Tab-separated table of C-alpha atoms and ligand atoms in Angstrom:
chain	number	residue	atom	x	y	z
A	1	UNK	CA	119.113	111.089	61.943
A	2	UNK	CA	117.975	114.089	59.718
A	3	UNK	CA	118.178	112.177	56.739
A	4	UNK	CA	115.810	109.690	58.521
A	5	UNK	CA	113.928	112.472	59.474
A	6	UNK	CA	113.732	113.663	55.967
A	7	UNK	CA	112.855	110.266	55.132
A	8	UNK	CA	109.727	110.001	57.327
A	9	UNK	CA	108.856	113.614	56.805
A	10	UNK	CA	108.158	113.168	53.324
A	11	UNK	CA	105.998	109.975	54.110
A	12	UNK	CA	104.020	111.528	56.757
A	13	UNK	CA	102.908	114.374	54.071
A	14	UNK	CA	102.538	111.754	51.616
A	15	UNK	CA	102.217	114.438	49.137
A	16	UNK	CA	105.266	113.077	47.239
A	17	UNK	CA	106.555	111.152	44.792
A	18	UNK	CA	106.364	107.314	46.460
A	19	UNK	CA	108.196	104.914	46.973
A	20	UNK	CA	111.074	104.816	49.369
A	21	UNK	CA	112.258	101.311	49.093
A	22	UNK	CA	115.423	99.961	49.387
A	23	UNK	CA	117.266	96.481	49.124
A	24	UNK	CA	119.842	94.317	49.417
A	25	UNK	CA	119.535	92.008	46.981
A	26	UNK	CA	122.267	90.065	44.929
A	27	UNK	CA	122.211	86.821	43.878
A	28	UNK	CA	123.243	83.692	45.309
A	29	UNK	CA	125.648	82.467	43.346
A	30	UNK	CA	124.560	80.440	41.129
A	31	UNK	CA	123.908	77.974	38.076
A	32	UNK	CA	121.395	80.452	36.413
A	33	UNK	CA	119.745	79.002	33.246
A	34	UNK	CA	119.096	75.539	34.104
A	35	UNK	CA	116.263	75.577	32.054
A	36	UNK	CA	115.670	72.453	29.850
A	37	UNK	CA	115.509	74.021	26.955
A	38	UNK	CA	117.622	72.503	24.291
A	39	UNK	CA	119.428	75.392	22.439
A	40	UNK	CA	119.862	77.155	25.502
A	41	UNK	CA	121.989	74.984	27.187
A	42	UNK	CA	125.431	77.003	26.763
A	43	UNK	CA	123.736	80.272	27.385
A	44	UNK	CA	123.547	79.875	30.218
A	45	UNK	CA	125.265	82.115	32.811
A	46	UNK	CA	124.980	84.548	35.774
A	47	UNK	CA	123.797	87.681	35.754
A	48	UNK	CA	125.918	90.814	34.948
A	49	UNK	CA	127.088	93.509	37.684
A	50	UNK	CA	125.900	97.241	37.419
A	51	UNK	CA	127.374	99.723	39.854
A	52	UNK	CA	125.343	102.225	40.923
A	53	UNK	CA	127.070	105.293	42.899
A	54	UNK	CA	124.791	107.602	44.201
A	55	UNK	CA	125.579	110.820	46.075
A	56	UNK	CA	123.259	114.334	46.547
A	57	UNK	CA	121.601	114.401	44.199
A	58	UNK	CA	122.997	112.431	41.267
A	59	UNK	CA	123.307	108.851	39.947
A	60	UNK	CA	126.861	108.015	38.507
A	61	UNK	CA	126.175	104.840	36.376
A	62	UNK	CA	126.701	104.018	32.673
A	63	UNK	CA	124.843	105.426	29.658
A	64	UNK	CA	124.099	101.622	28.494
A	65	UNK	CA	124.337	98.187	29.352
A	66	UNK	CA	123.112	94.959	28.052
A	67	UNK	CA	119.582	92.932	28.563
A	68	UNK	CA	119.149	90.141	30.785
A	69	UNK	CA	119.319	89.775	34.183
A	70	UNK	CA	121.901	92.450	35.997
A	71	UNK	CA	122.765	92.709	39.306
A	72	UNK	CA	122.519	96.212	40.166
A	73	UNK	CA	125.101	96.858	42.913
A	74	UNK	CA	124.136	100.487	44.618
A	75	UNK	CA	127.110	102.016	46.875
A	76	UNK	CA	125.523	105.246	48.593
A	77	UNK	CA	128.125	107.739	48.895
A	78	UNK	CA	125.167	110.073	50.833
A	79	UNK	CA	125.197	111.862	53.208
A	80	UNK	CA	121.395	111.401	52.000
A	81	UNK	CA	119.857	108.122	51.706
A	82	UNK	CA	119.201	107.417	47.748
A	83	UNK	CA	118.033	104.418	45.762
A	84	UNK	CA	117.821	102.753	42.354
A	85	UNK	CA	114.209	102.574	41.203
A	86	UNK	CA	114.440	101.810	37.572
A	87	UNK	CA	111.532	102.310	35.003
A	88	UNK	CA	111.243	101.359	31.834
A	89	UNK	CA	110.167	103.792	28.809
A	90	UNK	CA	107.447	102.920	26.445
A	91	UNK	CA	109.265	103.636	22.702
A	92	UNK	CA	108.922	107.497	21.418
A	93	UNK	CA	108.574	108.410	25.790
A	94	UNK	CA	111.114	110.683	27.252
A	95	UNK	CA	112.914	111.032	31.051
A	96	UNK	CA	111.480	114.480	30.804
A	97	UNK	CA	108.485	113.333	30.147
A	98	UNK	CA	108.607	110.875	33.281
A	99	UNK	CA	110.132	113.604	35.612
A	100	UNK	CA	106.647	115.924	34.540
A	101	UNK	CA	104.530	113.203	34.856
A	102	UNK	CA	105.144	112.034	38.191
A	103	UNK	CA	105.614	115.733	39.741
A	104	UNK	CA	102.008	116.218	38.955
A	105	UNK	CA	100.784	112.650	39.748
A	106	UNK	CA	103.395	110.711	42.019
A	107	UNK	CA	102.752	107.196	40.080
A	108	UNK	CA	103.792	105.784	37.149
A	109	UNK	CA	101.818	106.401	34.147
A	110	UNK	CA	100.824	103.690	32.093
A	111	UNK	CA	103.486	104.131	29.076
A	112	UNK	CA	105.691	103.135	31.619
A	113	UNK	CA	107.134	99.863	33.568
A	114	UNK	CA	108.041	99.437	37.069
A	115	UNK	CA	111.533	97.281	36.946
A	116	UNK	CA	112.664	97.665	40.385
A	117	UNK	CA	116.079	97.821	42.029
A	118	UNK	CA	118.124	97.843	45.293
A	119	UNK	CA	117.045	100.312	47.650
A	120	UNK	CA	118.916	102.417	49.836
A	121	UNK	CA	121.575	101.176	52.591
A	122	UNK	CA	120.744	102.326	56.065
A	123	UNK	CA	124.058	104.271	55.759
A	124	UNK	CA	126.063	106.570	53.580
A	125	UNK	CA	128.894	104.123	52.275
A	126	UNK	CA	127.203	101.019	52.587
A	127	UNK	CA	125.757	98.888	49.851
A	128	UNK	CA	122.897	97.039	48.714
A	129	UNK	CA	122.221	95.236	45.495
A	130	UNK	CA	119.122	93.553	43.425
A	131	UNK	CA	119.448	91.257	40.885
A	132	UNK	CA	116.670	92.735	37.967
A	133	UNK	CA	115.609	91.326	34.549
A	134	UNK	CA	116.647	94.092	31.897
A	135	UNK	CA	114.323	94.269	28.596
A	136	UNK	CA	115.934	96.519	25.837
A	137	UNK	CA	114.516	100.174	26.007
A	138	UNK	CA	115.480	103.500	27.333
A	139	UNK	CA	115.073	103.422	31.155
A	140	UNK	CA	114.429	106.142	34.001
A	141	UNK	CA	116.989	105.269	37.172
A	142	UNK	CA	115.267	107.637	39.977
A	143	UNK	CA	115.082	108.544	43.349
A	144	UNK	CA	112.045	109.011	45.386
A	145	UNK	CA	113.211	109.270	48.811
A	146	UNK	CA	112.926	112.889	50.716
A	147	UNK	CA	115.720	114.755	51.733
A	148	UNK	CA	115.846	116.568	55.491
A	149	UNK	CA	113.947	119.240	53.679
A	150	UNK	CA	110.756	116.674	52.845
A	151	UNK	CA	111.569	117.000	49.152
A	152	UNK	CA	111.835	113.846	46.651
A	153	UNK	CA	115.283	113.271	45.245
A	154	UNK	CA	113.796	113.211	41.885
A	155	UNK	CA	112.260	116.723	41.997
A	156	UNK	CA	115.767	117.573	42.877
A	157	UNK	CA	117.401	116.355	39.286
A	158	UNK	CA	117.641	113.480	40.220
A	159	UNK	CA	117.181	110.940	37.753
A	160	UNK	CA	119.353	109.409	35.239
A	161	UNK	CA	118.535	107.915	31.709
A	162	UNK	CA	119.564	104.449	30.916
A	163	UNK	CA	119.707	102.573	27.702
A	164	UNK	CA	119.002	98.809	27.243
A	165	UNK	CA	120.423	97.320	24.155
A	166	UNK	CA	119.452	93.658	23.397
A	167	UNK	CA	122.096	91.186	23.869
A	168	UNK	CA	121.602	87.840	22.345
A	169	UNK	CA	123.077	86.333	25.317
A	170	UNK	CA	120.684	87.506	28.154
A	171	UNK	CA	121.782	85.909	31.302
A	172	UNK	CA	118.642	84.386	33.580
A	173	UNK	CA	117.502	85.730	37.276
A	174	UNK	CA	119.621	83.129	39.469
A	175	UNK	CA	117.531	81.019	41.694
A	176	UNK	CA	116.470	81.757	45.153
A	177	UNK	CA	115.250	80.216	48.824
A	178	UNK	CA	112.433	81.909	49.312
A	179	UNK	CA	109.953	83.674	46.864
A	180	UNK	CA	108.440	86.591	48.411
A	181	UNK	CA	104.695	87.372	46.792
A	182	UNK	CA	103.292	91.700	46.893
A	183	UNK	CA	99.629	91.863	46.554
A	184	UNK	CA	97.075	94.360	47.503
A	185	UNK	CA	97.955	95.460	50.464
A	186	UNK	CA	100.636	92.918	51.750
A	187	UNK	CA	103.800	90.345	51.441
A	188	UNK	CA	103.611	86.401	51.522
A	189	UNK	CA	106.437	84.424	52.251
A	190	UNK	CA	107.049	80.930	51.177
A	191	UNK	CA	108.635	79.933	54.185
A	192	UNK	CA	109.762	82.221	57.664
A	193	UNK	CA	112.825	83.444	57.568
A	194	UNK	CA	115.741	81.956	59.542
A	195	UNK	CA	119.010	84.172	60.247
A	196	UNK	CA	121.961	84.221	57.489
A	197	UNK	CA	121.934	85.363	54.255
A	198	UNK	CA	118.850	84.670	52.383
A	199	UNK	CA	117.844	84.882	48.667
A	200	UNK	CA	114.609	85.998	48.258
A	201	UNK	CA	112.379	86.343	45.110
A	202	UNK	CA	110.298	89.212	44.937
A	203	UNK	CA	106.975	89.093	42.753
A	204	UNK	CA	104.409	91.717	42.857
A	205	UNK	CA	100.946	90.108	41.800
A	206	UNK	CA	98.523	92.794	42.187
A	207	UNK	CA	97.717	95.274	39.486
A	208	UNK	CA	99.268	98.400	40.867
A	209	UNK	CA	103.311	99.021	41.719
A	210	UNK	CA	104.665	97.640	45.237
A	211	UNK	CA	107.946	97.786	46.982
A	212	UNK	CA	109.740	96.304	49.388
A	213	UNK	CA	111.719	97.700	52.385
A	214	UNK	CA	113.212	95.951	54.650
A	215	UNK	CA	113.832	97.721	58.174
A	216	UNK	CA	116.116	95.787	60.634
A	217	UNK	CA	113.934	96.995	64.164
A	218	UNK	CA	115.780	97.874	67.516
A	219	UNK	CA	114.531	94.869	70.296
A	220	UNK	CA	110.483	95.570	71.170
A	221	UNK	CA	110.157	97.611	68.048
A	222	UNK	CA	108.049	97.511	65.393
A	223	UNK	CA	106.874	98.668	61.759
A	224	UNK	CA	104.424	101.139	63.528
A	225	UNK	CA	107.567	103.017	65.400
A	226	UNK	CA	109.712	103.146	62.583
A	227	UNK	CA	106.899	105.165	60.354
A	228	UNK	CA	106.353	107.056	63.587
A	229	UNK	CA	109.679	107.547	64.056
A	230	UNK	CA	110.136	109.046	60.055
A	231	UNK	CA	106.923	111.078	60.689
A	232	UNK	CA	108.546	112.938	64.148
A	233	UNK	CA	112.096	112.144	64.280
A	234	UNK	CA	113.426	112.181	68.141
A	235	UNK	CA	115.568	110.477	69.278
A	236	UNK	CA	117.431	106.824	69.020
A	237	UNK	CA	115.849	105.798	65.050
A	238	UNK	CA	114.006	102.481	66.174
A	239	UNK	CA	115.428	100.329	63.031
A	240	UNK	CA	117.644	100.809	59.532
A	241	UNK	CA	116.811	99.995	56.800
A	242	UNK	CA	118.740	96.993	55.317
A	243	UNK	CA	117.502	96.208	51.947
A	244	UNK	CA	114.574	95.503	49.923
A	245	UNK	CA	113.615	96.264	46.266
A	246	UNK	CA	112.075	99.681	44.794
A	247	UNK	CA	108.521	99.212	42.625
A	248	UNK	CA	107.530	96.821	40.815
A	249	UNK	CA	104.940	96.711	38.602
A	250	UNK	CA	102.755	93.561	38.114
A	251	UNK	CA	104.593	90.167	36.779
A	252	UNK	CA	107.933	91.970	37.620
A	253	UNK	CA	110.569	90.148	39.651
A	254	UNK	CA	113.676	91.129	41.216
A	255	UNK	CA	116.113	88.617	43.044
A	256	UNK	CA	117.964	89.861	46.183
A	257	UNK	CA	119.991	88.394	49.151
A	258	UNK	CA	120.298	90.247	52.937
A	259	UNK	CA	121.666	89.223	55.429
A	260	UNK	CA	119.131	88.334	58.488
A	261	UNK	CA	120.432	88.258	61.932
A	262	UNK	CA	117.731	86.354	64.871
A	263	UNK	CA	115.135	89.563	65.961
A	264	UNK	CA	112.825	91.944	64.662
A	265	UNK	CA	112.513	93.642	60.832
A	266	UNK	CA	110.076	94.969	59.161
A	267	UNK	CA	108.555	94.699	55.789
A	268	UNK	CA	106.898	98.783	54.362
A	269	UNK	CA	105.865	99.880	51.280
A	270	UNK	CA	105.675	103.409	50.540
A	271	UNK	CA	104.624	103.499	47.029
A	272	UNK	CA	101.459	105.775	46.618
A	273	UNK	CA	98.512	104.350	45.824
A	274	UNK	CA	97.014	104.339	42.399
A	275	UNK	CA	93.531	105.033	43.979
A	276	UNK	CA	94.092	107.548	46.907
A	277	UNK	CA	97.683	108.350	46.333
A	278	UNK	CA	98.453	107.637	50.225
A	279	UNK	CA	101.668	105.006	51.064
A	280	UNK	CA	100.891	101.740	50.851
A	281	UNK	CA	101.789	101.252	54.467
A	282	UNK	CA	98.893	103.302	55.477
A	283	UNK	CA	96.552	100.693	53.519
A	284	UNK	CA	98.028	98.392	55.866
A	285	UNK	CA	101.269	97.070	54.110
A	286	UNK	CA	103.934	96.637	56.324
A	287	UNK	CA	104.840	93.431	58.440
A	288	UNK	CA	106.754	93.127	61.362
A	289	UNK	CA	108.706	89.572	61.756
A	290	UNK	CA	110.568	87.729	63.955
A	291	UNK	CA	113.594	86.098	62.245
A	292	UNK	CA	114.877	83.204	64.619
B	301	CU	CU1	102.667	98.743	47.742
């Protein structure tokens, strides 16, 4: 309850880093790389696993890995909640850099790219996962989301640099159900969602960063409570988060799976604004869904 608190604190003074997403994605199984294409027809193959253990305040993950499309796995060892948002370097740019950057402005500068990620489980050893296309680079893995104190993660160390080294054999996002679309300010949905485990593709369309959280709401609940719920923490929490992606900036994609049972979630994005710096929710996105 205090780390929700936490949570919702640091939302309500929106005078923080942004950005509290988290996800469950990973990737139906699949026959990735089905493309045509001639030469490719070997290649092709799912995508690779990345654990992710996070605890206060650090990230315990490997120093490299290999392009193409990864299935980051996060297991929160808490007690805080923490998630992966990954984002990729422009050549010559440092994590230092990064860290100053977005401790004076709380979104990503321009050198930078918005890959994504799984965002946190609604508990401390649970897991959620995101399946995310890796280009070669030095990347940022950081962690946005206040502590009980209303403090970002990442002004708290942590972040984590990792290095992308190109692999001739990049494995392909798998395929999913549904594609999910972020625009300015909301989610579209190619078809409702029905209970069971879903695959969802998540696109963000609009110029500026989105994110994706997915809150699984207490019966009568909605988005509104939730956000209330983070800003003044009394009480039963009205939902838990379940899964969702971190930012992504335009034309990325990230492929996840969660696990819907029949009642109410939410959809919230809490990345700040590139205009007024306020949460996305508070320009009106967040959703709140019936899944049957
Ligand atoms: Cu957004």
């Amino acid at each position: 309850m205090t780390r929700m608190a936490g949570l919702v604190l640091g939302v309500a003074l929106a005078v923080v880093l942004g950005g509290c997403a988290d996800g469950t994605a990973d990737a139906a199984a699949g026959a990735a790389g089905t493309e045509v294409g001639a030469r490719t027809a070997s290649s092709a193959s799912s995508p690779r696993d990345l654990l992710v253990r996070t605890r206060d305040h650090v990230f315990d993950a490997p120093a490299r890995v290999a392009s193409g499309a990864t299935r980051i796995r996060l297991v929160n060892e808490g007690p805080d909640f923490h998630h992966v948002w990954l984002i990729r370097l422009e050549a010559g740019r440092t994590v230092e850099e990064l860290e100053r950057a977005l401790a004076e402005r709380p979104v990503t500068p321009d050198w930078a790219v918005d890959v994504g990620g799984p965002n946190t489980p609604g508990a401390a050893g649970e897991e959620t996962s995101a399946v995310v296309q890796l280009e070669p680079g030095l990347h940022a893995l950081v962690c946005v989301i206040p502590g009980p104190d209303g403090v970002p993660h990442i002004m708290k160390g942590m972040t984590r640099a990792l290095v992308v080294e190109r692999d001739g054999a990049e494995p392909s996002l798998p395929p999913a159900e549904l594609v999910m679309t972020m625009d300015d300010y909301g989610y579209r949905l190619s078809a409702p969602i029905r209970a069971g485990r879903r695959s969802l593709r998540v696109e963000n369309v609009a110029a500026q960063a989105h994110e994706v959280l997915i809150v699984k709401l207490e019966k009568g609940k909605r988005a509104e409570d939730f956000l209330q719920f983070l800003a003044a923490p009394e009480g039963t929490p009205p939902g838990k988060p379940v899964g969702g992606t971190t930012g992504l900036s335009r034309g990325q994609t990230n492929v996840i799976s969660v696990d819907f049972e029949p009642g109410t979630y939410a959809f919230l994005c809490f990345v700040h604004d590139a205009g007024d710096l306020k949460p996305h929710f508070m320009h009106g996105m967040m959703q709140t869904f019936e899944v049957t």
